[in-house]
């Protein structure tokens, strides 16, 4: 199969690494990819949101499957254009991707599907959570415990310009729960815990994610919860004639009243994918293709008994900025020599050298027999990598 992978982050590098091991792969193409992906396939200078560019690439290489990694191209509808032209796409239509792109749409679907979620409030009164309606890369959600925080949040969401949602503040542990689907049936692909704040001890601003681990040892009900949460949402979207094909990612809060959905995403998580895929057994290409062609019945997945931990190395001014370019990165080969997987997130090659080019620069994953073992190996590999101003959390997966 000729496969086009859309995106350029560490999640896409992890997908590429796993797709490259599938016997059915003839050639992997990335749009635009990154230096890590370039070692596994051919990178094309086509932006992830460039629908026309993607279509022309798919036509040229006679693509058998297009896998879309990030949310922005999905919400923008690149999947629709490709599908309309007859290409199998792993990734939802713009209509179905609204489950991530619009918080109010997600709430409406959850209500209709009977999925447990935070109660909506009509007035913002602390404690509560205020969420801008559209895509905001994690920056549109404000957890408010005081009246002053509510005032700031309302001002901020107004500055985002559009609608917003107010909901009750839930307390508990967060878990990311993943399933892939062909629009009718769901196949669970495991759970992971993500570390969203920039600083150790969950301090500082929210980020895209600074590290993750899987499995979550105390969270065992993966299959039952996918049945209870993902399945009815997929059925509701199908009922509305916007079937969801791709990865449905539920962000859960495990409260004293049981699991509740904080949000849905229309794609794999980053950095969760960097710990799920090293554990996934079987043929990823076959699974994603089965979803894309509406034939997932009979597919199943199993996760290895091993644990995986990933640590994100970020730019010095991340998350305020994500454009740290040109700092040489040392030690990637040494880290890989320990058996760790070094996934490129924001890198470039200049004069034959790998340099920084983004906010989340690298995602370093290791596996082990326990989460603790995997964590030790991941940090041992991280210690071998350096670039000016690198920042990373030291407490990823530290119970
Ligand atoms: P979201 O983009 O909706 O996942 O929100 C981003 C982060 O905000 C989540 O990962 C949670 O840490 C937090 N959050 C969102 N909704 C709530 C809620 N209802 N109660 C508590 N925290 C929340
Ligand atoms: N790590 C959270 C996300 O991918 O949205």
XYZ file of C-alpha atoms and ligand atoms in Angstrom:
427
model
C 0.000 0.000 0.000
C 1.007 3.566 -0.723
C 0.227 5.570 2.381
C 0.163 9.327 2.927
C 0.584 10.473 6.505
C -0.538 14.058 7.112
C 1.189 16.084 9.828
C 4.619 16.858 11.228
C 4.638 16.243 14.990
C 5.955 13.555 17.303
C 2.541 11.844 17.133
C 2.947 11.529 13.371
C 6.514 10.256 13.797
C 5.177 7.560 16.133
C 2.468 6.665 13.589
C 5.095 6.560 10.837
C 7.382 4.337 12.924
C 4.574 1.884 13.500
C 3.208 1.983 9.925
C 6.725 1.341 8.635
C 6.642 -2.042 10.381
C 3.482 -3.184 8.612
C 4.106 -5.852 5.967
C 1.430 -4.293 3.747
C 3.293 -0.998 3.383
C 4.882 -0.341 0.002
C 5.914 3.235 0.644
C 5.214 5.833 3.272
C 4.759 9.437 2.190
C 4.423 12.318 4.601
C 2.919 15.765 4.135
C 4.930 17.564 5.288
C 6.576 15.152 7.775
C 9.717 15.965 9.752
C 13.362 14.823 9.906
C 12.420 11.804 12.048
C 9.768 10.694 9.564
C 12.193 11.308 6.680
C 14.195 8.304 7.910
C 11.103 6.109 7.386
C 9.545 7.460 4.217
C 9.398 10.306 1.720
C 8.505 13.774 2.956
C 6.722 16.094 0.552
C 6.598 19.878 0.949
C 2.812 19.954 1.309
C 1.265 21.613 4.357
C -1.163 19.550 6.433
C -4.000 22.057 5.790
C -3.375 22.320 2.042
C -6.329 20.293 0.752
C -5.464 20.824 -2.910
C -1.815 19.919 -2.352
C -2.796 16.750 -0.501
C -5.195 15.717 -3.237
C -2.606 16.230 -5.927
C -0.056 14.209 -3.892
C -2.606 11.416 -3.384
C -3.323 11.338 -7.122
C 0.368 11.382 -8.099
C 1.430 8.516 -5.878
C -1.893 6.640 -6.300
C -2.449 6.560 -2.559
C -4.255 3.574 -1.057
C -4.726 5.246 2.320
C -4.404 8.715 3.807
C -3.916 9.008 7.551
C -4.543 12.468 8.989
C -2.763 13.102 12.304
C -3.658 16.609 13.565
C -7.045 18.186 14.230
C -6.715 21.405 12.232
C -6.794 19.785 8.756
C -9.669 17.527 9.851
C -11.758 20.410 11.149
C -10.893 22.302 7.951
C -12.285 19.389 5.904
C -9.260 17.980 4.077
C -10.638 14.492 4.725
C -13.860 15.303 2.863
C -12.058 16.495 -0.222
C -9.872 13.397 -0.385
C -12.792 11.061 0.269
C -14.916 12.750 -2.378
C -12.157 11.925 -4.828
C -12.299 8.261 -3.928
C -9.378 7.971 -1.495
C -9.779 5.974 1.735
C -9.071 8.354 4.626
C -8.386 7.579 8.271
C -9.727 10.735 9.894
C -13.239 12.158 10.210
C -15.153 14.530 7.947
C -15.358 18.185 8.947
C -18.901 17.551 10.177
C -17.869 14.698 12.447
C -14.694 16.504 13.587
C -16.946 19.149 15.163
C -16.968 16.786 18.141
C -13.539 18.347 18.787
C -13.933 21.636 16.930
C -16.998 22.835 18.821
C -17.455 22.382 22.568
C -21.182 23.118 22.318
C -21.656 20.522 19.559
C -19.746 17.982 21.684
C -22.062 18.721 24.617
C -25.127 18.292 22.425
C -23.889 14.923 21.136
C -23.058 13.745 24.652
C -26.511 14.712 25.864
C -28.183 12.903 22.983
C -25.967 9.831 23.418
C -26.400 9.712 27.188
C -22.682 9.976 27.884
C -21.676 11.189 31.370
C -20.131 14.666 31.277
C -19.861 17.834 33.384
C -23.186 19.642 33.836
C -23.595 22.823 31.827
C -24.213 25.992 33.873
C -26.184 28.984 32.638
C -24.233 31.517 34.709
C -20.496 31.587 35.380
C -20.132 31.309 39.132
C -17.081 29.777 40.875
C -16.201 26.963 40.967
C -16.720 26.405 37.234
C -14.921 25.923 33.934
C -15.288 28.368 31.042
C -14.474 27.049 27.559
C -14.191 28.930 24.291
C -16.261 27.089 21.687
C -13.727 26.648 18.870
C -10.286 25.027 18.485
C -7.800 26.804 20.733
C -4.866 24.342 21.135
C -5.707 23.853 24.800
C -5.617 27.599 25.463
C -9.375 28.203 25.457
C -10.216 26.410 28.729
C -10.270 28.292 32.051
C -10.658 26.495 35.353
C -12.111 29.064 37.779
C -12.132 28.696 41.553
C -12.584 32.393 42.418
C -14.752 35.263 41.165
C -11.634 37.021 39.877
C -10.738 33.946 37.810
C -14.265 33.899 36.390
C -13.931 37.570 35.363
C -10.588 36.891 33.681
C -11.952 33.806 31.927
C -14.989 35.639 30.565
C -12.758 38.399 29.281
C -10.442 35.874 27.647
C -13.194 33.860 25.925
C -14.777 37.087 24.715
C -11.406 37.943 23.182
C -11.565 34.566 21.344
C -14.554 36.157 19.715
C -17.217 33.509 19.708
C -19.466 31.322 21.761
C -18.408 29.710 25.005
C -19.581 26.961 27.329
C -19.736 27.117 31.139
C -19.698 23.861 33.069
C -19.276 22.480 36.553
C -15.743 21.964 37.789
C -14.944 18.264 38.156
C -12.287 16.896 40.483
C -10.338 13.690 39.977
C -7.629 12.039 37.900
C -7.598 12.544 34.140
C -7.257 9.663 31.691
C -7.130 9.705 27.878
C -9.103 6.847 26.336
C -8.714 5.922 22.665
C -10.710 3.912 20.156
C -10.596 3.682 16.377
C -13.759 3.310 14.363
C -15.118 2.818 10.861
C -18.133 4.979 11.659
C -20.207 2.165 13.119
C -18.077 -0.139 15.225
C -15.360 0.828 17.668
C -12.101 -0.918 18.511
C -10.422 0.133 21.771
C -6.730 1.063 21.549
C -5.936 1.673 25.193
C -5.597 4.380 27.776
C -2.829 6.744 28.797
C -2.268 9.535 31.248
C -0.968 12.847 29.924
C 0.865 15.582 31.865
C -0.619 18.836 30.635
C 1.080 21.516 32.710
C 4.528 22.837 31.874
C 5.986 22.487 35.383
C 6.765 19.678 37.808
C 3.966 18.973 40.259
C 1.382 20.145 37.682
C 2.281 23.798 37.979
C 2.305 26.606 35.425
C 0.324 27.013 32.224
C -1.327 24.257 30.196
C 0.566 22.851 27.221
C -0.195 20.374 24.454
C 1.223 17.705 26.790
C 4.670 17.294 28.392
C 4.740 13.526 28.791
C 2.576 10.457 29.146
C 2.504 6.863 30.271
C 0.514 3.748 29.496
C -1.032 1.604 30.828
C -2.661 3.496 33.668
C -2.353 0.704 36.252
C -5.408 1.648 38.320
C -7.596 2.153 35.243
C -8.596 -1.247 33.997
C -11.993 -0.837 32.382
C -10.768 0.200 28.943
C -13.084 -2.023 26.888
C -16.153 -1.467 29.072
C -15.729 2.302 29.030
C -15.207 2.439 25.282
C -18.484 0.537 24.975
C -20.189 3.002 27.312
C -18.673 6.236 25.963
C -17.286 5.924 22.440
C -19.870 3.512 21.024
C -22.985 5.658 21.719
C -21.220 8.789 20.435
C -20.286 7.005 17.200
C -23.875 5.798 16.862
C -25.243 9.301 17.476
C -22.947 10.813 14.830
C -23.955 8.102 12.357
C -27.631 8.818 13.114
C -27.012 12.448 12.189
C -25.524 11.365 8.862
C -22.006 12.442 9.867
C -20.323 9.108 10.554
C -17.009 9.429 12.341
C -14.131 7.480 10.779
C -10.821 7.680 12.584
C -9.614 7.859 16.162
C -12.032 9.115 18.790
C -10.144 10.272 21.875
C -12.096 10.858 25.084
C -10.523 13.015 27.770
C -12.010 11.628 30.988
C -12.115 12.851 34.560
C -12.402 9.921 36.973
C -14.603 11.490 39.646
C -16.088 10.009 42.818
C -19.269 9.606 40.732
C -17.439 7.649 38.053
C -15.799 8.663 34.763
C -17.060 11.818 33.035
C -16.049 13.155 29.646
C -14.186 16.490 29.665
C -13.740 16.615 25.927
C -13.580 14.598 22.763
C -10.800 14.850 20.230
C -11.098 13.679 16.649
C -7.592 12.205 16.388
C -4.843 10.419 18.269
C -3.345 12.251 21.258
C 0.057 13.853 21.371
C 2.025 12.685 23.415
C -0.291 9.735 24.242
C 0.319 8.098 20.851
C 4.027 7.935 21.662
C 3.208 5.515 24.514
C 0.244 3.675 22.978
C 1.832 2.598 19.712
C 4.908 0.951 21.245
C 2.454 -1.215 23.232
C 0.009 -1.944 20.411
C 0.201 -5.486 19.068
C -0.591 -6.397 15.501
C -0.698 -4.526 12.249
C -1.474 -0.804 12.544
C -1.771 -0.276 8.790
C -4.366 -3.020 8.478
C -6.352 -1.571 11.369
C -6.380 2.006 10.048
C -7.190 0.801 6.529
C -10.088 -1.302 7.843
C -11.491 1.817 9.537
C -11.070 3.929 6.414
C -12.903 1.445 4.176
C -15.725 0.766 6.641
C -14.723 -2.746 7.480
C -13.510 -2.862 11.046
C -15.757 -5.788 12.028
C -13.517 -8.605 13.084
C -10.587 -6.315 13.894
C -9.376 -6.201 17.433
C -6.323 -4.931 19.188
C -4.244 -6.116 22.064
C -1.767 -4.133 24.073
C 1.484 -5.711 25.241
C 1.929 -6.239 28.968
C 4.833 -3.790 28.863
C 4.574 -0.226 30.053
C 5.710 2.826 28.110
C 6.680 6.314 29.261
C 7.395 9.339 27.094
C 9.049 12.601 28.143
C 8.713 15.714 25.978
C 11.723 17.983 25.548
C 10.387 21.460 24.895
C 11.776 24.829 23.853
C 12.823 27.252 26.606
C 9.912 29.634 25.998
C 7.242 26.966 25.409
C 4.216 27.182 25.788
C 4.246 30.981 25.388
C 5.978 30.470 22.031
C 6.361 27.506 19.693
C 8.914 28.846 17.245
C 12.295 28.014 18.751
C 14.409 27.546 15.651
C 18.021 26.698 14.915
C 19.483 25.390 18.204
C 21.610 22.299 17.458
C 20.419 19.102 19.160
C 23.014 16.648 20.463
C 22.719 13.086 21.613
C 19.765 11.700 19.652
C 21.785 8.729 18.367
C 23.164 8.016 21.839
C 19.654 8.073 23.274
C 18.435 5.718 20.548
C 21.353 3.398 21.236
C 19.889 2.759 24.709
C 16.812 1.271 23.005
C 14.689 4.384 23.501
C 12.523 5.781 20.716
C 13.216 9.430 19.950
C 10.212 10.915 18.155
C 10.747 14.244 16.433
C 8.140 16.910 17.166
C 9.649 20.267 16.202
C 12.964 19.711 14.449
C 14.618 20.635 11.170
C 17.875 19.749 9.447
C 20.330 22.595 8.761
C 23.738 21.931 7.239
C 23.348 18.251 7.973
C 22.542 18.851 11.631
C 19.304 18.292 13.509
C 18.204 21.584 15.057
C 15.176 22.786 16.998
C 12.183 24.071 15.059
C 9.078 24.463 17.179
C 7.769 24.248 20.741
C 7.639 20.579 21.644
C 10.938 19.493 20.103
C 11.314 15.769 20.873
C 9.347 13.051 22.619
C 11.550 10.363 24.163
C 9.821 7.026 24.794
C 11.045 3.922 26.570
C 9.315 0.680 27.468
C 9.832 -1.555 30.479
C 8.182 -4.250 32.505
C 6.607 -1.650 34.814
C 5.830 2.045 34.507
C 8.698 2.726 36.934
C 11.113 0.722 34.831
C 10.020 2.454 31.619
C 10.325 5.839 33.343
C 13.919 5.151 34.414
C 14.875 4.166 30.886
C 13.110 7.156 29.354
C 14.927 9.590 31.649
C 18.266 7.827 31.100
C 17.776 8.497 27.369
C 16.614 12.078 27.957
C 19.809 12.728 29.935
C 21.857 11.984 26.821
C 20.083 14.627 24.700
C 20.819 18.321 24.902
C 20.038 21.605 23.198
C 20.265 25.156 24.476
C 17.451 25.938 26.878
C 15.796 22.482 26.752
C 13.082 22.165 29.375
C 11.273 19.022 30.428
C 9.386 17.732 33.416
C 11.229 15.459 35.818
C 8.100 13.927 37.303
C 6.452 12.222 34.323
C 4.826 8.958 35.476
C 6.125 9.447 38.997
C 3.056 8.194 40.863
P -10.518 20.369 27.435
O -9.844 21.088 26.286
O -11.980 20.526 27.480
O -10.031 18.972 27.643
O -9.914 21.050 28.725
C -8.509 21.132 28.952
C -8.210 20.796 30.389
O -9.009 21.605 31.261
C -8.611 19.384 30.758
O -7.605 18.478 30.439
C -8.807 19.520 32.252
O -7.575 19.519 32.927
C -9.420 20.882 32.383
N -10.891 20.784 32.407
C -11.736 20.842 31.353
N -13.026 20.719 31.755
C -12.998 20.572 33.078
C -14.004 20.389 34.098
N -15.304 20.371 33.801
N -13.592 20.274 35.366
C -12.286 20.309 35.690
N -11.300 20.486 34.803
C -11.641 20.612 33.513
N -2.359 15.308 24.807
C -3.624 15.860 24.593
C -3.983 16.052 23.196
O -3.449 15.474 22.286
O -4.907 16.829 22.952
